[in-house]
Amino acid sequence: MSTLIRAAVTGTALLGVSGAAAVWVLSDAVGIRPCADRSKALARLQQPYQDLYSMEVRRELLVKDTGTPALLREEIKSHKATITLERWMQAFLSGPLFRMERVLLYAVGFRKCSDNHLTKFISREDEQFAAWTVVEATDATFVARAGPFTFVFEVETYDDVKEKKSDIVTLYFGSGVDHNIMAVPAQFHRLYTRALMLSALTWMKLNRPT
């Protein structure tokens, strides 16, 4: 009986910790949802399978760190803080879940998987990161490709956010595949995409500039 009680207490504690962690992560997110409008960058590639998801997060998680906390807080409050696509990419590709994917990619032979390689990839100093190669890069859109797979990062522009004067910024992540995907893998892919976006949010909360 005592073993069962200990197991029950341990299970309850783990559920409590997991629940608290989920609340902590989601407290800065409005939601992750599929977008009816496809990414223009993905549309140009005309791949048979494409999807695009959006996630709304608090502005303070995405702004460029000025190195002066007090000034940064004032810029956020006045809607003047600079929103960067690079931070969204860094969060996504540095999140705990995608970091595991990077380890696997390194294990199968892709050598440019380190944080230093990621920094160069995001800043366009290097066109290669792990299995991915840059296809298109602008201030608001970044497209990369690995074999038949494509991913795209997009973020609302500074002018868009400034115009609506909101503390919420919309982030986008999309995928494309050259070949049609069977129903079950596609369902897994959609769940995995959501998990990756939550993983990115976790990174942003742990590394918020303020």
Coordinates of N, CA and C in Angstrom, one line a residue:
M1 N 0.8 -1.2 0.0 CA 0.0 0.0 0.0 C 0.9 1.3 0.0
S2 N 1.9 1.2 0.8 CA 2.8 2.4 0.9 C 3.4 2.7 -0.4
T3 N 3.8 1.6 -1.2 CA 4.3 1.8 -2.5 C 3.3 2.5 -3.5
L4 N 2.1 2.1 -3.4 CA 1.0 2.7 -4.2 C 0.8 4.2 -3.8
I5 N 0.9 4.4 -2.5 CA 0.7 5.8 -2.1 C 1.9 6.7 -2.6
R6 N 3.1 6.2 -2.5 CA 4.2 6.9 -2.9 C 4.1 7.2 -4.4
A7 N 3.7 6.2 -5.2 CA 3.6 6.3 -6.6 C 2.5 7.4 -7.0
A8 N 1.4 7.3 -6.2 CA 0.3 8.3 -6.4 C 0.8 9.7 -6.1
V9 N 1.5 9.9 -5.0 CA 2.0 11.2 -4.6 C 3.0 11.7 -5.7
T10 N 3.9 10.8 -6.1 CA 4.9 11.2 -7.1 C 4.2 11.6 -8.4
G11 N 3.2 10.8 -8.8 CA 2.5 11.1 -10.1 C 1.7 12.4 -10.0
T12 N 1.1 12.6 -8.8 CA 0.4 13.9 -8.6 C 1.4 15.1 -8.7
A13 N 2.5 14.9 -8.0 CA 3.6 16.0 -8.0 C 4.0 16.3 -9.4
L14 N 4.3 15.2 -10.2 CA 4.7 15.4 -11.6 C 3.7 16.1 -12.4
L15 N 2.4 15.7 -12.3 CA 1.3 16.4 -13.0 C 1.2 17.8 -12.6
G16 N 1.4 18.1 -11.3 CA 1.4 19.5 -10.8 C 2.5 20.3 -11.4
V17 N 3.7 19.8 -11.4 CA 4.8 20.5 -12.0 C 4.6 20.7 -13.5
S18 N 4.2 19.7 -14.2 CA 3.9 19.8 -15.6 C 2.8 20.8 -15.9
G19 N 1.8 20.8 -15.1 CA 0.7 21.8 -15.3 C 1.2 23.2 -15.0
A20 N 2.0 23.4 -14.0 CA 2.5 24.7 -13.6 C 3.5 25.2 -14.8
A21 N 4.3 24.3 -15.3 CA 5.2 24.6 -16.4 C 4.4 25.1 -17.6
A22 N 3.3 24.3 -17.9 CA 2.5 24.7 -19.1 C 1.8 26.0 -18.9
V23 N 1.3 26.3 -17.7 CA 0.7 27.6 -17.4 C 1.7 28.7 -17.6
W24 N 2.9 28.5 -17.1 CA 4.0 29.5 -17.2 C 4.4 29.8 -18.6
V25 N 4.5 28.7 -19.5 CA 4.8 28.9 -20.9 C 3.7 29.6 -21.6
L26 N 2.4 29.2 -21.4 CA 1.3 29.7 -22.2 C 0.8 31.0 -21.7
S27 N 1.3 31.5 -20.5 CA 0.8 32.8 -20.0 C 1.2 34.0 -20.9
D28 N 2.2 33.8 -21.7 CA 2.6 34.9 -22.6 C 2.2 34.6 -24.1
A29 N 1.3 33.6 -24.3 CA 0.9 33.3 -25.7 C -0.6 33.4 -25.7
V30 N -1.1 33.9 -26.8 CA -2.6 34.0 -27.0 C -3.1 32.7 -27.6
G31 N -2.3 32.0 -28.5 CA -2.7 30.8 -29.1 C -1.9 30.4 -30.3
I32 N -1.9 29.1 -30.6 CA -1.2 28.7 -31.9 C -2.4 28.1 -32.7
R33 N -2.5 28.6 -33.9 CA -3.6 28.2 -34.8 C -3.1 28.2 -36.3
P34 N -3.7 27.3 -37.1 CA -3.4 27.2 -38.5 C -4.0 28.5 -39.2
C35 N -3.3 28.9 -40.2 CA -3.7 30.1 -40.9 C -4.4 29.8 -42.2
A36 N -5.5 30.4 -42.5 CA -6.2 30.1 -43.7 C -5.4 30.6 -44.9
D37 N -4.8 31.8 -44.7 CA -4.0 32.4 -45.8 C -2.6 31.8 -45.8
R38 N -2.2 31.3 -46.9 CA -0.9 30.6 -47.0 C 0.2 31.7 -47.1
S39 N 1.3 31.4 -46.7 CA 2.5 32.3 -46.8 C 2.8 32.5 -48.3
K40 N 3.0 33.8 -48.6 CA 3.4 34.1 -50.0 C 4.7 33.5 -50.4
A41 N 5.6 33.4 -49.4 CA 6.9 32.8 -49.7 C 6.7 31.3 -50.1
L42 N 5.9 30.6 -49.3 CA 5.6 29.2 -49.6 C 4.8 29.0 -50.9
A43 N 3.9 29.9 -51.1 CA 3.1 29.8 -52.3 C 3.9 29.9 -53.6
R44 N 5.0 30.7 -53.5 CA 5.8 30.8 -54.7 C 6.6 29.4 -55.0
L45 N 6.7 28.6 -54.0 CA 7.4 27.3 -54.2 C 6.5 26.2 -54.7
Q46 N 5.2 26.4 -54.6 CA 4.2 25.5 -55.2 C 4.4 24.0 -54.8
Q47 N 4.6 23.8 -53.5 CA 4.8 22.4 -53.1 C 3.5 21.8 -52.8
P48 N 3.3 20.4 -53.0 CA 2.0 19.8 -52.8 C 1.5 19.9 -51.4
Y49 N 2.4 19.8 -50.4 CA 1.9 19.9 -49.0 C 2.5 21.2 -48.4
Q50 N 1.7 22.0 -47.9 CA 2.1 23.3 -47.2 C 1.2 23.6 -46.0
D51 N 1.8 24.1 -45.0 CA 0.9 24.6 -43.9 C 1.6 25.8 -43.3
L52 N 0.8 26.6 -42.6 CA 1.3 27.8 -41.9 C 0.6 28.0 -40.6
Y53 N 1.3 28.2 -39.5 CA 0.7 28.4 -38.2 C 1.2 29.8 -37.7
S54 N 0.3 30.3 -36.9 CA 0.6 31.6 -36.2 C 0.6 31.4 -34.7
M55 N 1.3 32.3 -34.1 CA 1.3 32.3 -32.6 C 1.5 33.7 -32.2
E56 N 0.6 34.2 -31.3 CA 0.6 35.5 -30.8 C 1.3 35.6 -29.5
V57 N 2.3 36.4 -29.3 CA 3.0 36.5 -28.1 C 3.1 37.9 -27.6
R58 N 3.5 38.1 -26.4 CA 3.7 39.5 -25.9 C 4.9 40.1 -26.5
R59 N 4.7 41.3 -26.9 CA 5.8 42.1 -27.6 C 7.1 42.0 -26.9
E60 N 7.1 42.1 -25.6 CA 8.4 42.2 -24.8 C 9.3 41.0 -25.0
L61 N 8.7 39.8 -25.5 CA 9.5 38.6 -25.7 C 10.3 38.6 -27.0
L62 N 10.0 39.6 -27.9 CA 10.5 39.5 -29.2 C 11.3 40.7 -29.6
V63 N 11.5 41.7 -28.7 CA 12.2 42.9 -29.1 C 13.7 42.7 -29.0
K64 N 14.4 43.6 -29.7 CA 15.8 43.6 -29.7 C 16.4 44.1 -28.4
D65 N 17.3 43.4 -27.8 CA 17.8 43.8 -26.5 C 18.8 45.0 -26.7
T66 N 18.5 46.1 -26.1 CA 19.4 47.3 -26.2 C 20.5 47.3 -25.2
G67 N 20.5 46.4 -24.2 CA 21.5 46.4 -23.2 C 21.2 47.3 -22.1
T68 N 20.1 48.1 -22.2 CA 19.7 49.0 -21.1 C 18.3 48.7 -20.7
P69 N 18.1 47.9 -19.6 CA 16.8 47.4 -19.2 C 15.7 48.5 -19.0
A70 N 16.1 49.6 -18.4 CA 15.1 50.6 -18.1 C 14.7 51.3 -19.4
L71 N 15.6 51.5 -20.3 CA 15.3 52.1 -21.6 C 14.4 51.2 -22.4
L72 N 14.8 49.9 -22.4 CA 14.0 48.9 -23.1 C 12.6 48.8 -22.6
R73 N 12.4 48.8 -21.3 CA 11.0 48.8 -20.8 C 10.2 50.0 -21.2
E74 N 10.9 51.1 -21.3 CA 10.2 52.4 -21.7 C 9.8 52.3 -23.2
E75 N 10.7 51.7 -24.0 CA 10.5 51.5 -25.4 C 9.3 50.6 -25.7
I76 N 9.3 49.5 -24.9 CA 8.2 48.5 -25.0 C 6.9 49.2 -24.7
K77 N 6.9 50.0 -23.6 CA 5.6 50.6 -23.1 C 5.1 51.6 -24.2
S78 N 6.1 52.3 -24.8 CA 5.7 53.3 -25.8 C 5.6 52.7 -27.2
H79 N 5.7 51.4 -27.4 CA 5.6 50.7 -28.7 C 6.7 51.1 -29.6
K80 N 7.8 51.5 -29.1 CA 9.0 51.9 -30.0 C 10.0 50.8 -30.1
A81 N 9.9 49.7 -29.3 CA 11.0 48.7 -29.3 C 11.0 48.0 -30.6
T82 N 12.2 47.7 -31.1 CA 12.4 47.0 -32.4 C 12.1 45.5 -32.3
I83 N 11.2 45.1 -33.1 CA 10.8 43.7 -33.2 C 11.7 43.0 -34.3
T84 N 12.3 41.9 -34.0 CA 13.2 41.3 -34.9 C 12.8 39.8 -35.3
L85 N 12.8 39.6 -36.6 CA 12.6 38.2 -37.1 C 13.7 37.3 -36.6
E86 N 14.9 37.9 -36.4 CA 16.1 37.1 -36.0 C 15.8 36.4 -34.6
R87 N 15.2 37.2 -33.7 CA 14.9 36.7 -32.4 C 13.9 35.5 -32.5
W88 N 12.9 35.6 -33.3 CA 11.9 34.5 -33.5 C 12.6 33.3 -34.0
M89 N 13.5 33.5 -35.0 CA 14.3 32.3 -35.5 C 15.2 31.7 -34.5
Q90 N 15.9 32.6 -33.7 CA 16.8 32.1 -32.7 C 16.0 31.3 -31.6
A91 N 14.8 31.8 -31.3 CA 14.0 31.1 -30.3 C 13.6 29.8 -30.8
F92 N 13.1 29.7 -32.0 CA 12.6 28.4 -32.6 C 13.7 27.4 -32.7
L93 N 14.9 27.8 -33.2 CA 16.0 26.9 -33.5 C 16.8 26.6 -32.3
S94 N 16.6 27.4 -31.2 CA 17.4 27.2 -30.0 C 16.5 26.5 -28.9
G95 N 15.2 26.4 -29.2 CA 14.3 25.9 -28.2 C 14.7 24.4 -27.8
P96 N 14.3 24.0 -26.6 CA 14.7 22.6 -26.2 C 14.3 21.5 -27.1
L97 N 13.2 21.6 -27.8 CA 12.8 20.5 -28.7 C 13.6 20.5 -30.0
F98 N 13.8 21.7 -30.6 CA 14.5 21.7 -31.8 C 16.0 21.5 -31.5
R99 N 16.5 21.8 -30.3 CA 17.9 21.5 -30.0 C 18.1 20.0 -30.0
M100 N 17.1 19.2 -29.6 CA 17.3 17.8 -29.7 C 17.4 17.3 -31.2
E101 N 16.6 18.0 -32.0 CA 16.7 17.7 -33.5 C 18.1 18.0 -34.0
R102 N 18.7 19.1 -33.5 CA 20.0 19.5 -33.9 C 21.0 18.4 -33.5
V103 N 20.9 17.8 -32.4 CA 21.8 16.8 -31.9 C 21.7 15.6 -32.8
L104 N 20.4 15.2 -33.2 CA 20.2 14.1 -34.2 C 20.9 14.4 -35.5
L105 N 20.7 15.6 -36.0 CA 21.3 16.0 -37.3 C 22.8 15.9 -37.3
Y106 N 23.4 16.3 -36.1 CA 24.8 16.3 -36.0 C 25.3 14.8 -36.0
A107 N 24.5 13.9 -35.3 CA 24.8 12.5 -35.2 C 24.8 11.8 -36.6
V108 N 24.0 12.3 -37.5 CA 24.0 11.7 -38.8 C 24.9 12.4 -39.9
G109 N 25.7 13.3 -39.4 CA 26.7 13.9 -40.3 C 26.7 15.3 -40.6
F110 N 25.6 16.1 -40.2 CA 25.6 17.5 -40.4 C 26.4 18.2 -39.3
R111 N 27.4 18.9 -39.7 CA 28.3 19.5 -38.8 C 28.0 20.9 -38.3
K112 N 27.3 21.7 -39.1 CA 27.1 23.1 -38.8 C 25.8 23.1 -37.9
C113 N 25.9 22.7 -36.7 CA 24.7 22.6 -35.8 C 24.9 23.4 -34.5
S114 N 26.0 24.0 -34.3 CA 26.3 24.7 -33.1 C 25.6 26.1 -33.0
D115 N 25.6 26.7 -31.8 CA 25.0 28.0 -31.6 C 25.7 29.0 -32.4
N116 N 27.0 28.9 -32.6 CA 27.8 29.8 -33.4 C 27.3 29.7 -34.9
H117 N 27.1 28.5 -35.4 CA 26.7 28.3 -36.7 C 25.3 28.9 -36.9
L118 N 24.4 28.7 -35.9 CA 23.1 29.3 -35.9 C 23.1 30.8 -36.0
T119 N 23.9 31.4 -35.2 CA 24.1 32.9 -35.2 C 24.4 33.4 -36.6
K120 N 25.4 32.7 -37.3 CA 25.8 33.1 -38.6 C 24.7 32.9 -39.6
F121 N 23.9 31.8 -39.4 CA 22.8 31.5 -40.3 C 21.7 32.5 -40.2
I122 N 21.4 32.9 -39.0 CA 20.3 33.9 -38.8 C 20.7 35.2 -39.3
S123 N 22.0 35.6 -39.2 CA 22.5 36.9 -39.6 C 22.8 36.9 -41.1
R124 N 22.6 35.8 -41.8 CA 22.9 35.7 -43.2 C 24.4 35.7 -43.5
E125 N 25.3 35.5 -42.5 CA 26.7 35.4 -42.7 C 27.1 34.0 -43.4
D126 N 26.2 33.0 -43.1 CA 26.4 31.7 -43.7 C 25.1 31.2 -44.2
E127 N 25.1 30.6 -45.4 CA 23.8 30.2 -46.0 C 23.4 28.8 -45.5
Q128 N 24.3 28.1 -44.7 CA 24.0 26.7 -44.3 C 23.9 26.6 -42.8
F129 N 22.9 25.9 -42.3 CA 22.8 25.5 -40.9 C 22.3 24.1 -40.8
A130 N 23.0 23.2 -40.2 CA 22.6 21.8 -40.2 C 22.2 21.3 -41.6
A131 N 21.0 20.8 -41.8 CA 20.6 20.4 -43.1 C 20.0 21.4 -44.0
W132 N 19.9 22.7 -43.4 CA 19.1 23.7 -44.1 C 20.0 24.7 -44.8
T133 N 19.5 25.2 -46.0 CA 20.1 26.2 -46.8 C 19.2 27.3 -47.1
V134 N 19.7 28.6 -47.0 CA 18.8 29.7 -47.2 C 18.3 29.8 -48.6
V135 N 17.0 30.1 -48.8 CA 16.4 30.2 -50.1 C 16.0 31.7 -50.3
E136 N 15.5 32.3 -49.3 CA 15.1 33.7 -49.4 C 15.2 34.3 -48.0
A137 N 15.6 35.6 -47.9 CA 15.7 36.3 -46.6 C 15.4 37.8 -46.8
T138 N 14.4 38.3 -46.0 CA 14.1 39.7 -46.0 C 14.0 40.1 -44.5
D139 N 13.6 41.3 -44.3 CA 13.5 41.7 -42.9 C 12.3 41.0 -42.2
A140 N 11.3 40.6 -42.9 CA 10.1 40.0 -42.3 C 9.9 38.5 -42.7
T141 N 10.7 38.0 -43.6 CA 10.6 36.6 -44.0 C 11.9 35.9 -44.2
F142 N 12.0 34.6 -43.8 CA 13.2 33.8 -43.9 C 12.7 32.4 -44.4
V143 N 13.3 32.0 -45.5 CA 12.9 30.7 -46.1 C 14.2 29.9 -46.2
A144 N 14.1 28.6 -45.8 CA 15.3 27.7 -45.9 C 14.8 26.3 -46.4
R145 N 15.7 25.6 -46.9 CA 15.3 24.3 -47.5 C 16.3 23.2 -47.2
A146 N 15.8 22.0 -47.0 CA 16.6 20.8 -46.8 C 16.0 19.7 -47.6
G147 N 16.6 19.3 -48.7 CA 16.0 18.3 -49.6 C 14.6 18.7 -50.1
P148 N 13.6 17.8 -49.8 CA 12.2 18.1 -50.3 C 11.5 19.0 -49.3
F149 N 12.1 19.3 -48.1 CA 11.5 20.1 -47.1 C 11.8 21.6 -47.1
T150 N 10.9 22.4 -46.8 CA 11.1 23.9 -46.7 C 10.5 24.4 -45.4
F151 N 11.1 25.3 -44.8 CA 10.4 26.0 -43.7 C 10.6 27.5 -43.9
V152 N 9.6 28.2 -43.3 CA 9.5 29.7 -43.5 C 9.2 30.3 -42.1
F153 N 9.9 31.3 -41.8 CA 9.7 32.1 -40.6 C 9.2 33.5 -41.1
E154 N 8.1 34.0 -40.4 CA 7.6 35.3 -40.7 C 7.2 36.0 -39.5
V155 N 7.2 37.3 -39.5 CA 6.8 38.1 -38.3 C 6.2 39.4 -38.8
E156 N 5.2 39.9 -38.0 CA 4.6 41.2 -38.3 C 5.7 42.2 -38.3
T157 N 5.6 43.2 -39.3 CA 6.6 44.2 -39.4 C 6.5 45.2 -38.3
Y158 N 7.5 46.0 -38.1 CA 7.5 47.0 -37.0 C 6.3 48.0 -37.3
D159 N 6.1 48.4 -38.5 CA 5.0 49.3 -38.9 C 3.6 48.7 -38.6
D160 N 3.5 47.4 -38.8 CA 2.2 46.8 -38.5 C 1.9 46.8 -37.1
V161 N 2.8 46.5 -36.2 CA 2.6 46.5 -34.8 C 2.5 47.9 -34.3
K162 N 3.2 48.8 -34.8 CA 3.2 50.2 -34.4 C 1.8 50.8 -34.7
E163 N 1.2 50.4 -35.8 CA 0.0 51.0 -36.3 C -1.2 50.5 -35.4
K164 N -1.1 49.2 -35.0 CA -2.2 48.7 -34.1 C -2.0 49.0 -32.7
K165 N -0.8 49.5 -32.3 CA -0.5 49.9 -30.9 C -0.9 48.8 -29.9
S166 N -0.4 47.6 -30.2 CA -0.7 46.5 -29.3 C 0.5 45.9 -28.7
D167 N 0.3 45.2 -27.6 CA 1.4 44.5 -26.9 C 1.5 43.1 -27.4
I168 N 0.7 42.8 -28.4 CA 0.7 41.4 -29.0 C 1.3 41.4 -30.4
V169 N 2.3 40.5 -30.6 CA 2.9 40.4 -31.9 C 2.6 39.0 -32.5
T170 N 2.3 38.9 -33.8 CA 2.0 37.6 -34.4 C 3.2 37.1 -35.1
L171 N 3.6 35.8 -34.8 CA 4.7 35.1 -35.4 C 4.1 34.0 -36.3
Y172 N 4.9 33.7 -37.3 CA 4.4 32.7 -38.2 C 5.5 31.6 -38.5
F173 N 5.1 30.4 -38.6 CA 6.0 29.3 -39.0 C 5.3 28.4 -40.0
G174 N 5.9 28.2 -41.1 CA 5.3 27.4 -42.2 C 6.2 26.3 -42.7
S175 N 5.6 25.3 -43.2 CA 6.4 24.2 -43.8 C 5.8 23.8 -45.2
G176 N 6.7 23.3 -46.0 CA 6.4 22.8 -47.3 C 7.1 21.5 -47.6
V177 N 6.5 20.6 -48.4 CA 7.1 19.4 -48.8 C 6.9 19.1 -50.2
D178 N 7.9 18.6 -51.0 CA 7.7 18.4 -52.4 C 6.8 17.3 -52.8
H179 N 6.6 16.4 -51.8 CA 5.7 15.2 -52.1 C 4.5 15.2 -51.2
N180 N 3.4 14.6 -51.6 CA 2.2 14.5 -50.8 C 2.5 13.7 -49.5
I181 N 2.0 14.0 -48.4 CA 2.2 13.3 -47.1 C 1.0 12.5 -46.8
M182 N 1.2 11.3 -46.3 CA 0.0 10.5 -45.9 C -0.6 11.1 -44.7
A183 N -1.9 10.7 -44.5 CA -2.7 11.4 -43.4 C -2.0 11.3 -42.0
V184 N -1.5 10.1 -41.6 CA -1.0 10.0 -40.3 C 0.3 10.8 -40.1
P185 N 1.3 10.7 -41.0 CA 2.5 11.6 -40.9 C 2.1 13.1 -40.9
A186 N 1.1 13.5 -41.7 CA 0.7 14.9 -41.7 C 0.2 15.3 -40.4
Q187 N -0.6 14.5 -39.7 CA -1.2 14.8 -38.4 C -0.1 14.9 -37.4
F188 N 0.9 14.0 -37.5 CA 2.1 14.1 -36.5 C 2.8 15.4 -36.8
H189 N 3.0 15.7 -38.1 CA 3.8 16.9 -38.4 C 3.1 18.2 -37.8
R190 N 1.8 18.2 -37.9 CA 1.0 19.4 -37.3 C 1.2 19.5 -35.8
L191 N 1.1 18.3 -35.2 CA 1.3 18.3 -33.7 C 2.8 18.7 -33.4
Y192 N 3.7 18.2 -34.1 CA 5.1 18.5 -33.9 C 5.4 20.0 -34.1
T193 N 4.8 20.6 -35.1 CA 4.9 22.0 -35.4 C 4.5 22.8 -34.2
R194 N 3.3 22.5 -33.7 CA 2.8 23.2 -32.5 C 3.8 23.0 -31.3
A195 N 4.3 21.8 -31.1 CA 5.2 21.6 -30.0 C 6.5 22.4 -30.2
L196 N 7.0 22.5 -31.4 CA 8.2 23.3 -31.7 C 7.9 24.8 -31.4
M197 N 6.7 25.3 -31.7 CA 6.4 26.7 -31.5 C 6.3 27.0 -30.0
L198 N 5.8 26.0 -29.2 CA 5.7 26.1 -27.8 C 7.1 26.1 -27.2
S199 N 8.0 25.2 -27.8 CA 9.4 25.1 -27.3 C 10.1 26.5 -27.6
A200 N 9.8 27.1 -28.7 CA 10.4 28.4 -29.0 C 9.9 29.5 -28.0
L201 N 8.6 29.4 -27.6 CA 8.1 30.3 -26.6 C 8.8 30.1 -25.2
T202 N 9.0 28.9 -24.9 CA 9.8 28.6 -23.7 C 11.1 29.2 -23.7
W203 N 11.8 29.1 -24.8 CA 13.1 29.8 -24.9 C 13.0 31.3 -24.8
M204 N 12.0 31.9 -25.4 CA 11.8 33.3 -25.3 C 11.6 33.8 -23.9
K205 N 10.8 33.0 -23.1 CA 10.5 33.4 -21.7 C 11.7 33.2 -20.9
L206 N 12.6 32.2 -21.1 CA 13.8 32.0 -20.3 C 14.8 33.0 -20.7
N207 N 14.7 33.6 -21.9 CA 15.8 34.5 -22.3 C 15.2 35.9 -22.7
R208 N 14.2 36.3 -22.0 CA 13.6 37.6 -22.2 C 14.6 38.7 -21.9
P209 N 14.7 39.7 -22.8 CA 15.7 40.8 -22.6 C 15.5 41.7 -21.4
T210 N 14.3 41.7 -20.9 CA 14.0 42.6 -19.8 C 14.1 41.8 -18.5

